[in-house]
Structure formats: structure tokens, C-alpha cells
GROMACS .gro file of C-alpha atoms in nm:
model
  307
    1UNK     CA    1   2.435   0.419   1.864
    2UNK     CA    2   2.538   0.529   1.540
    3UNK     CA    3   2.244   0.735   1.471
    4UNK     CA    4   2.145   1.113   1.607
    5UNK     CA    5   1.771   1.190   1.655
    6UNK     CA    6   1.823   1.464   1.425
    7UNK     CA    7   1.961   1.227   1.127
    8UNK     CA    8   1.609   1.024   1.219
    9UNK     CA    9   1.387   1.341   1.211
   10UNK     CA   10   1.530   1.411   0.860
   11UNK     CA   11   1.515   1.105   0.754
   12UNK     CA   12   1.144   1.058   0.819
   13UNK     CA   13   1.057   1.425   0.691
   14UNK     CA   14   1.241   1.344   0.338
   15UNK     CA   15   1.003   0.967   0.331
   16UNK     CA   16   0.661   1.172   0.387
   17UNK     CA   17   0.774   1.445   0.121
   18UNK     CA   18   0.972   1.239  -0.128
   19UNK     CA   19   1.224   1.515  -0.179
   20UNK     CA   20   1.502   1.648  -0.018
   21UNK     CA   21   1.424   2.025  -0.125
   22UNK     CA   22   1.079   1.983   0.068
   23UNK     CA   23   1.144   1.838   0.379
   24UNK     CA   24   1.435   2.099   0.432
   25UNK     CA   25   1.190   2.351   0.366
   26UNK     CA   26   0.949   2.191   0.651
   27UNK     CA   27   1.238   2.123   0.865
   28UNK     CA   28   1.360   2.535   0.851
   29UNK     CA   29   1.716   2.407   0.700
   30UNK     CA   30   1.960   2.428   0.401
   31UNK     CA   31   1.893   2.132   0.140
   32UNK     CA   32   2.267   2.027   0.176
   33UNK     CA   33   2.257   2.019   0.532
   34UNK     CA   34   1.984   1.776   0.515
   35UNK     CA   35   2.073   1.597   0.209
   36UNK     CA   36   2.425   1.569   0.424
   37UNK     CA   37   2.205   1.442   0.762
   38UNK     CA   38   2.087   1.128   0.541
   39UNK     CA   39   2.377   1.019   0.401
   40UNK     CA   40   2.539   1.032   0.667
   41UNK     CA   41   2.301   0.816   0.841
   42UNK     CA   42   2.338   0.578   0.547
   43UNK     CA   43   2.705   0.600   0.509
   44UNK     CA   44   2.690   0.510   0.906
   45UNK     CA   45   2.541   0.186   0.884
   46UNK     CA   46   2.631   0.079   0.506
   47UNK     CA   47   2.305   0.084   0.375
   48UNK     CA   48   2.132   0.300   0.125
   49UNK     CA   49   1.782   0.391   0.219
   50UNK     CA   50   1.648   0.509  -0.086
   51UNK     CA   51   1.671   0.434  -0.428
   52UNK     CA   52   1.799   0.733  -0.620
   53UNK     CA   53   1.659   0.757  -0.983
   54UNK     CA   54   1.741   1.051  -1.150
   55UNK     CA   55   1.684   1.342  -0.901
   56UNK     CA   56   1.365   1.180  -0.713
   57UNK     CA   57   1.419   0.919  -0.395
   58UNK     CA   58   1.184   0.669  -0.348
   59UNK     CA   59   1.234   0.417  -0.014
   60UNK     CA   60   1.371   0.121  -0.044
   61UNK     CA   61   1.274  -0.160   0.133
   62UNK     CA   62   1.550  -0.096   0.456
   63UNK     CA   63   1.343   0.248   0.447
   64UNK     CA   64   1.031   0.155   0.446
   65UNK     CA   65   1.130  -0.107   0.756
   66UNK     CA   66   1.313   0.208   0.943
   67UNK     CA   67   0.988   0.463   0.899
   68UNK     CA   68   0.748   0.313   1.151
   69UNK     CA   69   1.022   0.266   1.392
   70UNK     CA   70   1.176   0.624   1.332
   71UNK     CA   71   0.766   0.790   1.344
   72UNK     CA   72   0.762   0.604   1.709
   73UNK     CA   73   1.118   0.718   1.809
   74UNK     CA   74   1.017   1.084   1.688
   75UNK     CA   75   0.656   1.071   1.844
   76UNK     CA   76   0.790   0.954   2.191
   77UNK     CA   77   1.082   1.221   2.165
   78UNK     CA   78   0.839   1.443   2.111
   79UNK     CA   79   0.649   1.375   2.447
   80UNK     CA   80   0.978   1.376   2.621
   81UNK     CA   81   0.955   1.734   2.522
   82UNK     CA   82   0.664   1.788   2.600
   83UNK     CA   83   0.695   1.708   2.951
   84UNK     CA   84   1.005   1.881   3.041
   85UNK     CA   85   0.846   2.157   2.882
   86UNK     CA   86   0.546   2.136   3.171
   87UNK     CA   87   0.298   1.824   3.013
   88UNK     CA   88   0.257   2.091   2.687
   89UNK     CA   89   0.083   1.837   2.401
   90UNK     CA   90   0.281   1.883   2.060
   91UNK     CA   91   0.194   1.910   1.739
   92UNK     CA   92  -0.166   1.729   1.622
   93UNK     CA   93  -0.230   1.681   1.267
   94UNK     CA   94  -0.586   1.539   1.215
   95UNK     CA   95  -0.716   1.385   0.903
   96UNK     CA   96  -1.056   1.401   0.840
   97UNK     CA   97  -1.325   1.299   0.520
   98UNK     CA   98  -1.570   1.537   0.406
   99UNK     CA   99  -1.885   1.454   0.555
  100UNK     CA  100  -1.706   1.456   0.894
  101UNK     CA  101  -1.435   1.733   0.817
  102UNK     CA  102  -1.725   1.984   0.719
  103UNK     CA  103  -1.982   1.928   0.968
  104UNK     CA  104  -1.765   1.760   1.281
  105UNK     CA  105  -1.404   1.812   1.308
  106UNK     CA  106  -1.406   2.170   1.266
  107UNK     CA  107  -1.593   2.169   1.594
  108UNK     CA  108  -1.386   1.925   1.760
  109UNK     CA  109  -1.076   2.071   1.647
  110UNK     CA  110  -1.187   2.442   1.778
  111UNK     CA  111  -1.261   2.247   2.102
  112UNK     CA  112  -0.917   2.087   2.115
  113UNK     CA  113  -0.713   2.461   2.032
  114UNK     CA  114  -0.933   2.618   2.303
  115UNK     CA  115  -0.841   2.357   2.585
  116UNK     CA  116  -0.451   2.339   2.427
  117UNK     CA  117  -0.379   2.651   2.361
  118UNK     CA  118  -0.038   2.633   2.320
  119UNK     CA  119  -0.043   2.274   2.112
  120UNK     CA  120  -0.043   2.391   1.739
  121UNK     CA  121  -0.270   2.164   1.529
  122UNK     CA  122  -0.385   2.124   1.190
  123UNK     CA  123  -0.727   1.970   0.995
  124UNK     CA  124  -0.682   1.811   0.688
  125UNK     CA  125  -1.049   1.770   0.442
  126UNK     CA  126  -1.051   1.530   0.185
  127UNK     CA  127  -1.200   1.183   0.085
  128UNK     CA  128  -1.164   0.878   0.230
  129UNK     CA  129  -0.885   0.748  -0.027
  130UNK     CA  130  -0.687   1.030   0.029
  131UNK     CA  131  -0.702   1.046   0.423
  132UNK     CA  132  -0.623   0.651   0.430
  133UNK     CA  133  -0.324   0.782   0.240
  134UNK     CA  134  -0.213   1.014   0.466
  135UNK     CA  135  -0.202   0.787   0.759
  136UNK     CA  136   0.013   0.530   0.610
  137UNK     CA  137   0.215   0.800   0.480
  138UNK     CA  138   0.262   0.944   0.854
  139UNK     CA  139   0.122   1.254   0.782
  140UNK     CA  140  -0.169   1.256   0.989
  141UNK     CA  141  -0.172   1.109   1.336
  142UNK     CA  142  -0.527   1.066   1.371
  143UNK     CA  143  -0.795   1.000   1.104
  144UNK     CA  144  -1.186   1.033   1.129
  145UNK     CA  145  -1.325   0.839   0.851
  146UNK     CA  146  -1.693   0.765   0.709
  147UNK     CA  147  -1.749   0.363   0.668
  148UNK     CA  148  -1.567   0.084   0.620
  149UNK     CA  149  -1.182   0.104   0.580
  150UNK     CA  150  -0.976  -0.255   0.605
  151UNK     CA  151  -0.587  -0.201   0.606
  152UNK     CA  152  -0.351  -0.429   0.837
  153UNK     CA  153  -0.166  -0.104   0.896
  154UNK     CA  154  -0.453   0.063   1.008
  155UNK     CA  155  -0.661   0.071   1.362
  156UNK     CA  156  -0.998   0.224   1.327
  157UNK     CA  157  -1.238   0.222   1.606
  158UNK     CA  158  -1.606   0.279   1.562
  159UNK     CA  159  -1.655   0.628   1.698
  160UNK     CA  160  -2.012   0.742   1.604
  161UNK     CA  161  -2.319   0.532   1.414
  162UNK     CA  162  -2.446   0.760   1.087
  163UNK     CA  163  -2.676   0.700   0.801
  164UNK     CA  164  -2.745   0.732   0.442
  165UNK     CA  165  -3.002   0.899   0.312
  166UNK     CA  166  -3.200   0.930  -0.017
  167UNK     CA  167  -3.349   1.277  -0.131
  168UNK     CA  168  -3.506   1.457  -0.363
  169UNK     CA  169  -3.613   1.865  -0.384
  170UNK     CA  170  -3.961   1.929  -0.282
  171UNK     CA  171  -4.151   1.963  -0.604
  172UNK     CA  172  -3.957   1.624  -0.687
  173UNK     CA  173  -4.225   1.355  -0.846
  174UNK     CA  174  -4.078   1.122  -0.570
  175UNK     CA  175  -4.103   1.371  -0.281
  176UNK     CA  176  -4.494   1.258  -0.207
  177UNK     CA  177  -4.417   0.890  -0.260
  178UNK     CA  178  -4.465   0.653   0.058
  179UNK     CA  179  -4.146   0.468  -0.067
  180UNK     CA  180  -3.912   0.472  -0.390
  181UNK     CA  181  -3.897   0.035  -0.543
  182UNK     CA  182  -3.543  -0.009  -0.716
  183UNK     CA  183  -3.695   0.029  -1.074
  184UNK     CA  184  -3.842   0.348  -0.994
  185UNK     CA  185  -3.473   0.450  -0.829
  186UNK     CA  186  -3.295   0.357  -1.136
  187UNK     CA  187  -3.497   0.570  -1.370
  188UNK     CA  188  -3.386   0.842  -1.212
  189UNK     CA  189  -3.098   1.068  -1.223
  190UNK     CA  190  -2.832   1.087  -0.935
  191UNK     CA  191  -2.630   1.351  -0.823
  192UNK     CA  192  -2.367   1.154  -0.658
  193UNK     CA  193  -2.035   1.186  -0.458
  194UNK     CA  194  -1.685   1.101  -0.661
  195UNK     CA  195  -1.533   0.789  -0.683
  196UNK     CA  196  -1.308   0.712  -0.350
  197UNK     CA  197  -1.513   0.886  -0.079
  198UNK     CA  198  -1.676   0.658   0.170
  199UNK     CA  199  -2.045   0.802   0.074
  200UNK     CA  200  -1.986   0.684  -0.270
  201UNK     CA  201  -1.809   0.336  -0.200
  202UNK     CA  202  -2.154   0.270   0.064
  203UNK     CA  203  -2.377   0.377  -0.238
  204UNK     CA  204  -2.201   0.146  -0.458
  205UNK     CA  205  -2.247  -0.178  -0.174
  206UNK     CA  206  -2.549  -0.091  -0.091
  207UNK     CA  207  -2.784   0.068  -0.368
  208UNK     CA  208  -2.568   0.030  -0.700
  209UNK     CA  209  -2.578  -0.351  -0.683
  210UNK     CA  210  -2.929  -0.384  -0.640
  211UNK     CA  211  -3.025  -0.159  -0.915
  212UNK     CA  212  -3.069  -0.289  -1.277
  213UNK     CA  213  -2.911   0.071  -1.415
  214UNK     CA  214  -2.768   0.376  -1.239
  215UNK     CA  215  -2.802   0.696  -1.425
  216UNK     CA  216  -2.503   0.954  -1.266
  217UNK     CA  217  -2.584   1.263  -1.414
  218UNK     CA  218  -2.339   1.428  -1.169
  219UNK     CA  219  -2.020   1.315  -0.999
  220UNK     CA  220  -1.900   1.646  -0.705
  221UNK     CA  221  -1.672   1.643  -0.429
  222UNK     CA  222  -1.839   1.864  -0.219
  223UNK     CA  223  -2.204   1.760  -0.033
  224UNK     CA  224  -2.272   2.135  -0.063
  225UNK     CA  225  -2.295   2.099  -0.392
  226UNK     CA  226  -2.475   1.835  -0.437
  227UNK     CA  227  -2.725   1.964  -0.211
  228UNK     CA  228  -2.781   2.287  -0.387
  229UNK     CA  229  -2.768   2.005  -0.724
  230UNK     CA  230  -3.043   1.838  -0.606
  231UNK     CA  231  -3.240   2.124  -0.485
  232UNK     CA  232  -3.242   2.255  -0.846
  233UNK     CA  233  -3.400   1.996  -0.941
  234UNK     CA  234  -3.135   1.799  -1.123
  235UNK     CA  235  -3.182   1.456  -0.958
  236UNK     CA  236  -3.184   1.281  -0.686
  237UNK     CA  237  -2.888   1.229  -0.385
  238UNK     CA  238  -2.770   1.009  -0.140
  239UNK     CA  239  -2.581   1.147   0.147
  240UNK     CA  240  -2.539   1.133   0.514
  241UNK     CA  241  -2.790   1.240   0.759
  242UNK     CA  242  -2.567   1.456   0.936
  243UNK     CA  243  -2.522   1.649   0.602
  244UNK     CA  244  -2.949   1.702   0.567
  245UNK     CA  245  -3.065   1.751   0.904
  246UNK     CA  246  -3.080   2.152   0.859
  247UNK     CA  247  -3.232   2.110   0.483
  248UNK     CA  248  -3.481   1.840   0.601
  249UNK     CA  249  -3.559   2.050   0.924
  250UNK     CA  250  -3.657   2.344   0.639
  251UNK     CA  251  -3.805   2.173   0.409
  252UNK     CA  252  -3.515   2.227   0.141
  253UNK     CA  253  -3.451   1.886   0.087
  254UNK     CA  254  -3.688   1.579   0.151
  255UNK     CA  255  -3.598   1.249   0.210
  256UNK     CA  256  -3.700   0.955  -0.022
  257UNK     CA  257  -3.804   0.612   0.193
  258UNK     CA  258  -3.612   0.288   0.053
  259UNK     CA  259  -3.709   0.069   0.320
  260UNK     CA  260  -3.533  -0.227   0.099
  261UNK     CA  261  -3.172  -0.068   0.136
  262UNK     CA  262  -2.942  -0.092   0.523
  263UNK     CA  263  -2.836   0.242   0.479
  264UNK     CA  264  -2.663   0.206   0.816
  265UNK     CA  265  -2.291   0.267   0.880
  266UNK     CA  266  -2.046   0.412   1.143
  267UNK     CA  267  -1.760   0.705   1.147
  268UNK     CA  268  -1.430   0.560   1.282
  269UNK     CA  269  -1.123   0.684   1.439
  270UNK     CA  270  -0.771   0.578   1.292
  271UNK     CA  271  -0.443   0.550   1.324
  272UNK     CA  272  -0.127   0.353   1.179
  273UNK     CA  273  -0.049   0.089   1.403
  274UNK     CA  274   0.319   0.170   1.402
  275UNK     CA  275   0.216   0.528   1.531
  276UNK     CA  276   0.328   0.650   1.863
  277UNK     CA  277  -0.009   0.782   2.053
  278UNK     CA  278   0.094   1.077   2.186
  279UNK     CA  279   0.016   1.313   2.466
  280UNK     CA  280  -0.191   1.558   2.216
  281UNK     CA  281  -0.349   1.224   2.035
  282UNK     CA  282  -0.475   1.103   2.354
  283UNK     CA  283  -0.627   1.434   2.410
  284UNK     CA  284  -0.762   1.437   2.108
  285UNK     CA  285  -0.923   1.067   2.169
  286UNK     CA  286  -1.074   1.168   2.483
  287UNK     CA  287  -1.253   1.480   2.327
  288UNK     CA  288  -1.393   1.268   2.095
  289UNK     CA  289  -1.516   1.037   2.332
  290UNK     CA  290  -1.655   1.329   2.496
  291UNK     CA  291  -1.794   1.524   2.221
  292UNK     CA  292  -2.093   1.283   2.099
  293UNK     CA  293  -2.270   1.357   2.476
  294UNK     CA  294  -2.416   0.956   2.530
  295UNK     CA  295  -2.529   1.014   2.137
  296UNK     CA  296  -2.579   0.704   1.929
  297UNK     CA  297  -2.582   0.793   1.623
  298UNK     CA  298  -2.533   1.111   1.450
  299UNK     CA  299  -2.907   1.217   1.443
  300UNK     CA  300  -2.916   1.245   1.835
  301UNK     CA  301  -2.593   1.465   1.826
  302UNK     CA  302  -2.683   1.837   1.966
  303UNK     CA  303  -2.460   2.049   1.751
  304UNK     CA  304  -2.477   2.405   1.646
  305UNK     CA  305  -2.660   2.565   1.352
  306UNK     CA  306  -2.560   2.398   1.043
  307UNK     CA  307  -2.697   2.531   0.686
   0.00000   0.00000   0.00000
């Protein structure tokens, strides 16, 4: 073989962080030694695999071929380690979106450090958009995403069933209806999720179509904020159950009936396809099998105090 499993572990680092300068820096080594490692990988087997254009590379298409191959190669070298070092998982980097990230994986994660001690791991919070992004980009090995994702590069498994809810602050007009019809919904005012989380793409399938109008009054990131939002007195909400239960349990926040919506959805698990499954991601599998307790759905969890 031409190739050194160094050369491959530089190669992949410089793909995720589209520099040279930044993947030395994560790989603890001089820029020329691995701008050097790369081309002389290249130089090896005759074939470029980046484009350079001006100072930024981009893959080519011989790159973007190589990087599944080289994340398995690196991901099973990696395990090798691992079990001459005594069956020690490595490195875990976990994706999560925001519902689950700030209410779930936090837990899960503390659960996983406590039974690996020595496996160093990492949680990564943001919306769905941005956590599909990571996975294809290799920079998370696991994902746990909130509704309906379809990539062929991506397996997600349905981990957990969850639901949408609609809700309104206590002295809300609406909070001593029986139900909510779609005319009265759209003359209200929404306090709603951004644009590319998984809450927000189920609110547009589900509730956005049937309504003649949709008045956003407020687009946040954050279901924190759009709780305290709502609770103001600003408008109305729509966000998962598991994000309410402690404000509906005190009487904070009330939930509005729409009967004529299916609300329903699940939280998945994924992964690239082209991603070794390591020794610390199948740990990481099995507590989440384990973690939900024979639950159904995300109402039935038993989970610590949650504000």
C-alpha cells in the first residue's frame, strides 16, 4: 500500500474542516507537516484530491469517493486501539437537536461518561438542518433527531414516539376553550421555532397547510424562550410535549385541544451509512435502548425535574 494511516487521518481531518490550518490545529501538528502528509498522499497515487482555489480546498470528486472509506478505515483503527488498550471505547461525538439536546441527551450523555469513564465524548445542540449536516460531514457519529429526516446517506431508526403540542398562557382567551377550529388558530399570533428545526418543519406539514393565514409574530431558536414568549402573553406555541410537561404540570402553560391536527411524530437515531459503528457508538446505542425504561412515547418517560 502506498498510503500510511496517518496520511488518511489527515486527510479526513482537512475534508471535515476545509482548511489545512484547522485540522493541524485539531490534529496537535505543524500546518506544513500536514499540508506535506496530503500531498504526499496525492503525489503517491497521481491524483489531486482537492481542488485548490485560491487558498481554500474544497474535495473533489476522488475526495469525496475516498472520505467514507477513509472515516471507516479510521473508525475501525480506532477500535483496534481500543482493544489493545483493554476494550477502552474512543472518542464519541453525539449530535443532537434542541428539543432532544436540552431535555434528553444531556442525561444520556452524563450516563454514558459515568459508565466510560475514560472514553472522552462530546454533545453537540443545534437544529435539525444543522445536525443532518454534521453527520454527512463526519463530524458526529451519532445523531438524535426530532421527525422526519430522508437522506440516502443517512440511517435513522425510530428511537422514541413524541408529540406536538399547542399552548397558550393561562389568562389566554383560548385557555378555557374545549377545542381551538383552524379559523380561530389563524387569528392568532404564534410564537414559533426558526426555519430548519424539526418542530418547525412538523408545524409547517401539519398545521401551516391547513390554515387559511399564519400570523408569526415570533421566530426563536430556543423552546425556553418561546415558553417564557408565550407565557407573557405574546401568542400562542407549538412545541413538544417533552418540552411542557413541567409548565403544564404547574399550570404555567396550558395546552390548546386541536383534535383536527396528527400532531404525532417520533425522535430517531442516525448515522451515515458509510460510518464505522464503533465500540463507544454501540455503547452509546445500547444506553439508548435502555434509557426510555419500556416507555412509548415521551410522556411515559420518568425523568428528573425539568423547569
Amino acid at each position: 500500500m502506498k498510503f500510511s494511516l496517518r496520511q488518511i487521518a489527515i486527510f479526513a481531518a482537512i475534508a471535515r474542516c476545509g482548511s489545512v490550518s484547522q485540522a493541524a490545529e485539531r490534529l496537535a501538528m505543524s500546518q506544513s507537516a500536514a499540508s506535506n502528509a496530503l500531498l504526499e498522499l496525492e503525489r503517491a497515487y497521481e491524483r489531486p484530491l482537492f481542488d485548490r482555489i485560491g487558498k481554500s480546498l474544497h474535495l473533489n470528486s476522488d475526495g469525496r469517493g475516498l472520505l467514507p472509506f477513509a472515516e471507516r478505515l479510521l473508525g475501525q483503527a480506532a477500535d483496534i486501539d481500543s482493544l489493545l488498550a483493554g476494550d477502552r471505547p474512543g472518542p464519541l461525538a453525539v449530535g443532537a437537536t434542541l428539543t432532544i439536546g436540552n431535555y434528553l441527551a444531556t442525561l444520556l450523555v452524563a450516563d454514558y461518561l459515568r459508565q466510560n469513564p475514560d472514553s472522552p465524548a462530546t454533545l453537540h445542540v443545534a437544529n435539525t438542518h444543522q445536525i443532518v449536516a454534521s453527520l454527512l460531514a463526519f463530524d458526529c457519529d451519532l445523531g438524535l433527531i426530532e421527525g422526519e429526516v430522508s437522506h440516502p446517506d443517512l440511517r435513522c431508526e425510530p428511537w422514541l414516539e413524541d408529540e406536538l403540542l399547542v399552548f397558550c398562557a393561562p389568562g389566554h382567551p383560548l385557555a378555557a376553550a374545549s377545542h381551538a377550529d383552524n379559523a380561530t388558530l389563524a387569528a392568532q399570533d404564534w410564537i414559533l421555532r426558526e426555519p430548519g428545526s424539526g418542530t418547525r418543519d412538523q408545524f409547517e406539514r401539519q398545521i401551516a397547510r391547513q390554515l387559511p393565514q399564519v400570523q408569526t409574530r415570533l421566530e426563536l431558536e430556543h423552546t425556553e424562550a418561546i415558553k417564557r414568549a408565550v407565557e407573557s402573553g405574546l401568542g400562542i406555541g407549538c412545541l413538544s410535549r417533552l418540552a411542557l410537561r413541567e409548565a403544564l404540570r404547574r399550570g404555567s402553560l396550558v395546552e390548546i385541544a386541536t383534535p383536527q391536527f396528527d400532531l404525532r411524530r417520533h425522535f430517531y437515531l442516525a448515522c451515515h451509512r458509510q460510518r464505522h459503528e464503533s465500540l463507544a457508538m454501540r455503547r452509546f446505542r445500547a444506553l439508548c435502548a435502555g434509557f426510555t425504561g419500556g416507555a412509548r412515547d415521551t410522556g411515559e418517560l420518568v425523568l428528573p425535574f425539568i423547569p
